[in-house]
CSV table of C-alpha atoms in Angstrom, one decimal:
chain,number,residue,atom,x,y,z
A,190,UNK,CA,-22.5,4.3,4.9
A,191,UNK,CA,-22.2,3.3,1.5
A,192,UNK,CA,-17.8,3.1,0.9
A,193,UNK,CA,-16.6,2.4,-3.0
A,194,UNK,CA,-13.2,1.8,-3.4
A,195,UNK,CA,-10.0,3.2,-6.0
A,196,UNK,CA,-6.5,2.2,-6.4
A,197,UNK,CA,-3.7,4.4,-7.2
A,198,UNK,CA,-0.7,3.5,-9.2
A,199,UNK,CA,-1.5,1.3,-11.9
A,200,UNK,CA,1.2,0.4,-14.1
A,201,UNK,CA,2.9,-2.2,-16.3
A,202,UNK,CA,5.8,-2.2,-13.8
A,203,UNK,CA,4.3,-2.0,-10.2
A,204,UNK,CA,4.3,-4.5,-7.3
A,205,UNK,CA,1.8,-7.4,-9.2
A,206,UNK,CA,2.2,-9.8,-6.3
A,207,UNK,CA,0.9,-7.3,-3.9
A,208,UNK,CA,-1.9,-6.0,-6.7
A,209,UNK,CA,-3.3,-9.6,-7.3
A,210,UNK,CA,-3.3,-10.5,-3.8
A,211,UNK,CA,-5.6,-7.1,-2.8
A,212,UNK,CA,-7.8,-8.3,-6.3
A,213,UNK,CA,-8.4,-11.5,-5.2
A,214,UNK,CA,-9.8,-9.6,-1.7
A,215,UNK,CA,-11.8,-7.6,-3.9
A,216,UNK,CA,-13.3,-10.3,-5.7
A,217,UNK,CA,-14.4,-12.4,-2.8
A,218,UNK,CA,-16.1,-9.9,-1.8
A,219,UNK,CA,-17.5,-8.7,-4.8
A,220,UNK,CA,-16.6,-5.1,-5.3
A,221,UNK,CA,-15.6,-3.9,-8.4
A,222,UNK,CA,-13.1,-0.5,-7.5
A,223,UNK,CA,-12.1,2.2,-9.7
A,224,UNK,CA,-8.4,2.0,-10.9
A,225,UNK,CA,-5.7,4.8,-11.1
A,226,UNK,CA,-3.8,4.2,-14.4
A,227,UNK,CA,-0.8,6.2,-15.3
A,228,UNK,CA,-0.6,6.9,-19.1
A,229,UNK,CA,3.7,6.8,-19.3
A,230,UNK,CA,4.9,6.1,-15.8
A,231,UNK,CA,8.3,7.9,-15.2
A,232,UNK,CA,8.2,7.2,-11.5
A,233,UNK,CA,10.9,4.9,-10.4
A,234,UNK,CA,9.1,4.8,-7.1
A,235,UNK,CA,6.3,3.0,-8.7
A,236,UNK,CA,8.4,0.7,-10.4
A,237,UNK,CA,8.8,-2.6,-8.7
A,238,UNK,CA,10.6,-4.6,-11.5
A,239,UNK,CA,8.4,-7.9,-10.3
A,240,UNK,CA,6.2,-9.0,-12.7
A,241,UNK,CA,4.0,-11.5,-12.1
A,242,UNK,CA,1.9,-11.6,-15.2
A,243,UNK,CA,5.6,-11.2,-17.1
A,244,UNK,CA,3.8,-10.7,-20.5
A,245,UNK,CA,4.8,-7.2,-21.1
A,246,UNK,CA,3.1,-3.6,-21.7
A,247,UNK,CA,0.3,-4.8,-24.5
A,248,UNK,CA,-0.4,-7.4,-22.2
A,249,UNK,CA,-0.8,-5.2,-19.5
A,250,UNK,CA,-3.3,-3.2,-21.5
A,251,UNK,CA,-5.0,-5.9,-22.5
A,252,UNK,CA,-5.3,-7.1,-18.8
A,253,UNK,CA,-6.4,-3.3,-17.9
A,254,UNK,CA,-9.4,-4.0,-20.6
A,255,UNK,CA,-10.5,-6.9,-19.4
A,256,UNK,CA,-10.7,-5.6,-16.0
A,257,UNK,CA,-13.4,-2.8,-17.5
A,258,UNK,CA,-15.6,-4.9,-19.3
A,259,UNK,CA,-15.9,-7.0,-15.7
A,260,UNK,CA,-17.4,-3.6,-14.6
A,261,UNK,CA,-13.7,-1.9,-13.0
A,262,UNK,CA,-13.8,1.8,-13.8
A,263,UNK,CA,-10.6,3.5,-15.4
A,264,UNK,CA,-9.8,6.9,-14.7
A,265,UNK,CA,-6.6,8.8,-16.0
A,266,UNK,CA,-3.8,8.8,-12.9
A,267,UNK,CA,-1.8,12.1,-13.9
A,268,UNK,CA,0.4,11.7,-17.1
A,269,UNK,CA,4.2,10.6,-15.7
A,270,UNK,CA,3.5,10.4,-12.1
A,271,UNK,CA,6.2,12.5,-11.7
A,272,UNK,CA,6.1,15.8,-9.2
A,273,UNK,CA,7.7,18.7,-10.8
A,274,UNK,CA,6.2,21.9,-8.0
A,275,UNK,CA,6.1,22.1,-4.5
A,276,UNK,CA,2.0,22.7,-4.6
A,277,UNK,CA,-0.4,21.9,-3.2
A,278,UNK,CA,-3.1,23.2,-5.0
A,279,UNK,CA,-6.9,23.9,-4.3
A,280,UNK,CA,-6.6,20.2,-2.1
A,281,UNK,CA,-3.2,20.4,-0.3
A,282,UNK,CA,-3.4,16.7,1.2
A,283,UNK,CA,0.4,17.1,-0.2
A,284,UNK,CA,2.9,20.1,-0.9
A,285,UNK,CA,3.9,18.7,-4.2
A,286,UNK,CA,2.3,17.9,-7.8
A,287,UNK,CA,2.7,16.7,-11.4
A,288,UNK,CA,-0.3,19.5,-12.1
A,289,UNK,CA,-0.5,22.4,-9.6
A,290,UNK,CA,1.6,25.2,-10.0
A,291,UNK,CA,2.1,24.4,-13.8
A,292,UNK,CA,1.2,26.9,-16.3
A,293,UNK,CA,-2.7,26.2,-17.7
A,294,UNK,CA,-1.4,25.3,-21.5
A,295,UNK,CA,1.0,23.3,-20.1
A,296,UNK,CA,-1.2,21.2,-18.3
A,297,UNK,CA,-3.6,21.5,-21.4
A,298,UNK,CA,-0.9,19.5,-23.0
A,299,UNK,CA,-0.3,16.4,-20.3
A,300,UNK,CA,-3.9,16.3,-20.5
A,301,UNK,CA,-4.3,15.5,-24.0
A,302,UNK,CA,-1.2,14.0,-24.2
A,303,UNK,CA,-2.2,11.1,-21.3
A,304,UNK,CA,-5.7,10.9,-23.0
A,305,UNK,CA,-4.3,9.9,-26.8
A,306,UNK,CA,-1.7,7.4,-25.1
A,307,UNK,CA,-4.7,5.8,-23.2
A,308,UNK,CA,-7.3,6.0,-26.6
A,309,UNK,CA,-4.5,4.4,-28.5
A,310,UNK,CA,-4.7,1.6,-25.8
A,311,UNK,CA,-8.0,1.0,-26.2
A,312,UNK,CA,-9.1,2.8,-23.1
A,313,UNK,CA,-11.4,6.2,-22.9
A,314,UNK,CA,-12.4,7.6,-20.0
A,315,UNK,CA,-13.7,11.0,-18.7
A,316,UNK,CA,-12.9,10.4,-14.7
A,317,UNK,CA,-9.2,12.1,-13.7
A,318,UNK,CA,-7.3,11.1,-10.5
A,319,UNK,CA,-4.4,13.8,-10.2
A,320,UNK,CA,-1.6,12.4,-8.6
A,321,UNK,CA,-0.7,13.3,-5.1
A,322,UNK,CA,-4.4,14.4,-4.4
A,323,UNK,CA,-3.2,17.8,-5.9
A,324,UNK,CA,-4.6,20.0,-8.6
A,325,UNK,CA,-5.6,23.5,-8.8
A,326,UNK,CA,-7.8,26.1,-11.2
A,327,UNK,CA,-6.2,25.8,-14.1
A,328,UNK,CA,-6.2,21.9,-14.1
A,329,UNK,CA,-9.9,22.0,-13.7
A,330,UNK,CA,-9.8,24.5,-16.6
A,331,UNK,CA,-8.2,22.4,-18.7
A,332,UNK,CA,-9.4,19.0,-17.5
A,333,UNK,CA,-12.2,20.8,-19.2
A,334,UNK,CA,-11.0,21.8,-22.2
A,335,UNK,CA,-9.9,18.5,-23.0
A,336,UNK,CA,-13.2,16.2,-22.7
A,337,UNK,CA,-12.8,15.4,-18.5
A,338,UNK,CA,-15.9,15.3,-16.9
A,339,UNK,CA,-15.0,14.2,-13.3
A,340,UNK,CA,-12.3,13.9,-10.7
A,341,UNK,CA,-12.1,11.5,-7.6
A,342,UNK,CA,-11.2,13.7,-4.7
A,343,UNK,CA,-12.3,15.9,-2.3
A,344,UNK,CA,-14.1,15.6,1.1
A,345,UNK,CA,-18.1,15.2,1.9
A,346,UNK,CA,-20.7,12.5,1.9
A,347,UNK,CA,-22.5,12.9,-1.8
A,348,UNK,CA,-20.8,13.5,-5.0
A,349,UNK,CA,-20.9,17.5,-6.0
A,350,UNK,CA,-20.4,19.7,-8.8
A,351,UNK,CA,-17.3,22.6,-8.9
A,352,UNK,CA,-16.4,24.6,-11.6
A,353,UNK,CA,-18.3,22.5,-14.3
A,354,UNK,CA,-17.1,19.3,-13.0
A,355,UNK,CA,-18.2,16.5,-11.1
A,356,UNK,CA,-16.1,15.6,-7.3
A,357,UNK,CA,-16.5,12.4,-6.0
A,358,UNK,CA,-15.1,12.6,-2.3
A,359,UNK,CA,-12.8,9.7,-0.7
A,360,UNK,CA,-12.0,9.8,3.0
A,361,UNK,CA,-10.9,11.8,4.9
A,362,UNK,CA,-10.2,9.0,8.3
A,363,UNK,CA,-11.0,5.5,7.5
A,364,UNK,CA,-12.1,4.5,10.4
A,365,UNK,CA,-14.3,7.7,11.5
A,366,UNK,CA,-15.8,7.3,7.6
A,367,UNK,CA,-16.9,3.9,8.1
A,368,UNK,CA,-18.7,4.8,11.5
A,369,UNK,CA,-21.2,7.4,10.0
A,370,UNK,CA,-24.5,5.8,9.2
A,371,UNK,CA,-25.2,7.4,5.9
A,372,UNK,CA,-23.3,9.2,3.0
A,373,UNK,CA,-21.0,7.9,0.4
A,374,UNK,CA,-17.2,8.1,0.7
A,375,UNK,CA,-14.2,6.1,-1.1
A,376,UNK,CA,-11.3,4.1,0.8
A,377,UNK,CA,-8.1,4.6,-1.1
A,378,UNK,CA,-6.1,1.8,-1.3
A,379,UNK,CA,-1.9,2.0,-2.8
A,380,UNK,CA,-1.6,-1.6,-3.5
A,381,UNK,CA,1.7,-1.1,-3.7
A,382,UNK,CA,2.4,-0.7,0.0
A,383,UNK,CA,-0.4,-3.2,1.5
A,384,UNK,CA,1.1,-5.6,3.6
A,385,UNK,CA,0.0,-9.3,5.0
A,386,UNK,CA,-1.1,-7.2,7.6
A,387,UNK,CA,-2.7,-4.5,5.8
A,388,UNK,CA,-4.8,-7.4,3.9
A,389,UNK,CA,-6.1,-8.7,7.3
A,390,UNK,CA,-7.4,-5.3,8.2
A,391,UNK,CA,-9.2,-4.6,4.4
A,392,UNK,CA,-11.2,-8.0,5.0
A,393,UNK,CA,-12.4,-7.2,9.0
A,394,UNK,CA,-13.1,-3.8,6.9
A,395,UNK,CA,-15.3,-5.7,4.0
A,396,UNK,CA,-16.9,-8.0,6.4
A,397,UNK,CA,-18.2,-5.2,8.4
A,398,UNK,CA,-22.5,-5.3,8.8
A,399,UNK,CA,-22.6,-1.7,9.3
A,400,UNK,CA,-21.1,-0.9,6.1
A,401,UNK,CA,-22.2,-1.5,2.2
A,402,UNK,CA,-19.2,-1.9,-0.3
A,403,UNK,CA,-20.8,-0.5,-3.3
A,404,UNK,CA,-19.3,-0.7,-6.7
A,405,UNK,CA,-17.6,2.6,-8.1
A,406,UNK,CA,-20.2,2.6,-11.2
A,407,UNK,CA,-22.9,3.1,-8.6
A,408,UNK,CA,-21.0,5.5,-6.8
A,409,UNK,CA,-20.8,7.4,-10.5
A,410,UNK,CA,-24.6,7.1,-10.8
A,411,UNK,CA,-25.3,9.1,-7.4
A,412,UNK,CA,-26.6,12.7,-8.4
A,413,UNK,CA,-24.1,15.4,-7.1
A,414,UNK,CA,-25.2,18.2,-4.9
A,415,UNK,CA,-23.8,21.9,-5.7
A,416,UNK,CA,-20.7,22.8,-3.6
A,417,UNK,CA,-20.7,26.3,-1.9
A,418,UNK,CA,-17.8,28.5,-1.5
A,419,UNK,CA,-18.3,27.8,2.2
A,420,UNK,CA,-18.2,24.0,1.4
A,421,UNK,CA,-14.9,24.7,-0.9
A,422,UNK,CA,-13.5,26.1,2.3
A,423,UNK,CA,-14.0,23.9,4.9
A,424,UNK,CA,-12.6,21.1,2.4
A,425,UNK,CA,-9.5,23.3,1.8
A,426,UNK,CA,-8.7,24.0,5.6
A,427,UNK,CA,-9.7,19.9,6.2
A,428,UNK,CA,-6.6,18.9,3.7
A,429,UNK,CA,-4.1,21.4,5.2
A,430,UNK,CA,-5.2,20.4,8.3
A,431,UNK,CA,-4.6,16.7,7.3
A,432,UNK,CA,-1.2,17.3,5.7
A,433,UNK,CA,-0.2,18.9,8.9
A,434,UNK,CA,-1.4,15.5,11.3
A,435,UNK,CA,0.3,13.3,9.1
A,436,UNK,CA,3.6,15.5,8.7
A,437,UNK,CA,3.5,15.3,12.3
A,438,UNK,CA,3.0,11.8,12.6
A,439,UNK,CA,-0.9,11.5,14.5
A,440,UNK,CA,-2.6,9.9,11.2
């Protein structure tokens, strides 16, 4: 099994003692992971107010920069971070979202709104990671319409195309993921919320012989299969299904 790996909720503002503790994991084991970066965080959940490289936003951007050009993919993490339906979309991992359930033109505008405030940073990028896991038809209409290419979500063991875009599945179980013997998936990590604990567990995880840690550039250079409707399916009834375990507390 061939795992990449993505972190969600990159901001100015978030937990950087926790986020530079999981990097420095990363880098000694040399995987370069695909970050989650919100354009204009309004979520006070992700807001920490420790800052470790205490230099401020440009700084931040800067930082998020340098991280590319040592080979970290960037993909747009929602606009605000900030859930305004109860929907769960066409992935219902979650019953809430900054995307689904809002009106297409609507979500036309967050769109190009969190692409400018990222070009004006210095940072392009077609790859979208929709907060909460949750998106539905009219996002992937207008992830279109406004220059997206990809997203990184949904469940299998290849990248495949949907709707004109490309899905690149993350896990559905950890553990069951890392047991198959071929396939590609992605562990998602919220840096956030790792522990001393949690960072014990990631490095048994990366020194595991069974597995290959691949870079999330290669996982973008895999060529994606064609999803069915069948295959949509299965996926949709495998994220309810998950929503339900965790809501009731056996994942």
């Amino acid at each position: 099994m061939k795992v990449a790996v993505r972190l969600d909720d990159i901001t100015p503002d978030m937990d950087w003692e926790r986020f530079l503790k999981f990097k420095e994991l990363l880098d000694r084991y040399q995987v370069k992971p695909l970050i989650g970066v919100v354009p204009e965080n309004r979520d006070e959940n992700l807001k920490s107010g420790y800052k470790k490289l205490n230099k401020g936003p440009d700084d931040f951007w800067e930082y998020i920069r340098e991280l590319q050009k040592e080979g970290w993919v960037i993909a747009m993490h929602g606009l605000y971070h900030i859930y305004t339906t109860k929907k769960g979309g066409l992935f219902p991992l979650n019953n809430f979202s900054e995307f689904a359930g809002v009106p297409l033109e609507g979500q036309r505008q967050m769109l190009d709104r969190g692409k400018k405030i990222l070009k004006a940073k210095g940072i392009e990028t077609q790859l979208f990671m929709a907060p909460a896991h949750s998106y539905d038809a009219n996002t992937l209409k207008a992830l279109r319409e406004t220059g997206f290419t990809a997203l990184t979500d949904g469940f299998g063991k290849l990248p495949y195309d949907f709707k004109g875009l490309t899905f690149y599945p993350i896990s559905f179980h950890l553990s069951s993921t890392l047991k198959k013997a071929e396939g590609y998936s992605t562990m998602v990590v919220h840096t956030g919320t790792v522990r001393e604990n949690d960072l014990k567990r990631y490095e048994n995880y990366f020194k595991r012989e069974d597995v290959q840690w691949i870079s999330y550039r290669e996982y973008l250079d895999q060529p994606a299969v064609k999803q069915s409707i069948w295959g949509r399916w299965k996926e949709f009834m495998m994220a309810k299904g998950k929503y339900w375990m965790v809501k009731a507390g056996t994942r």
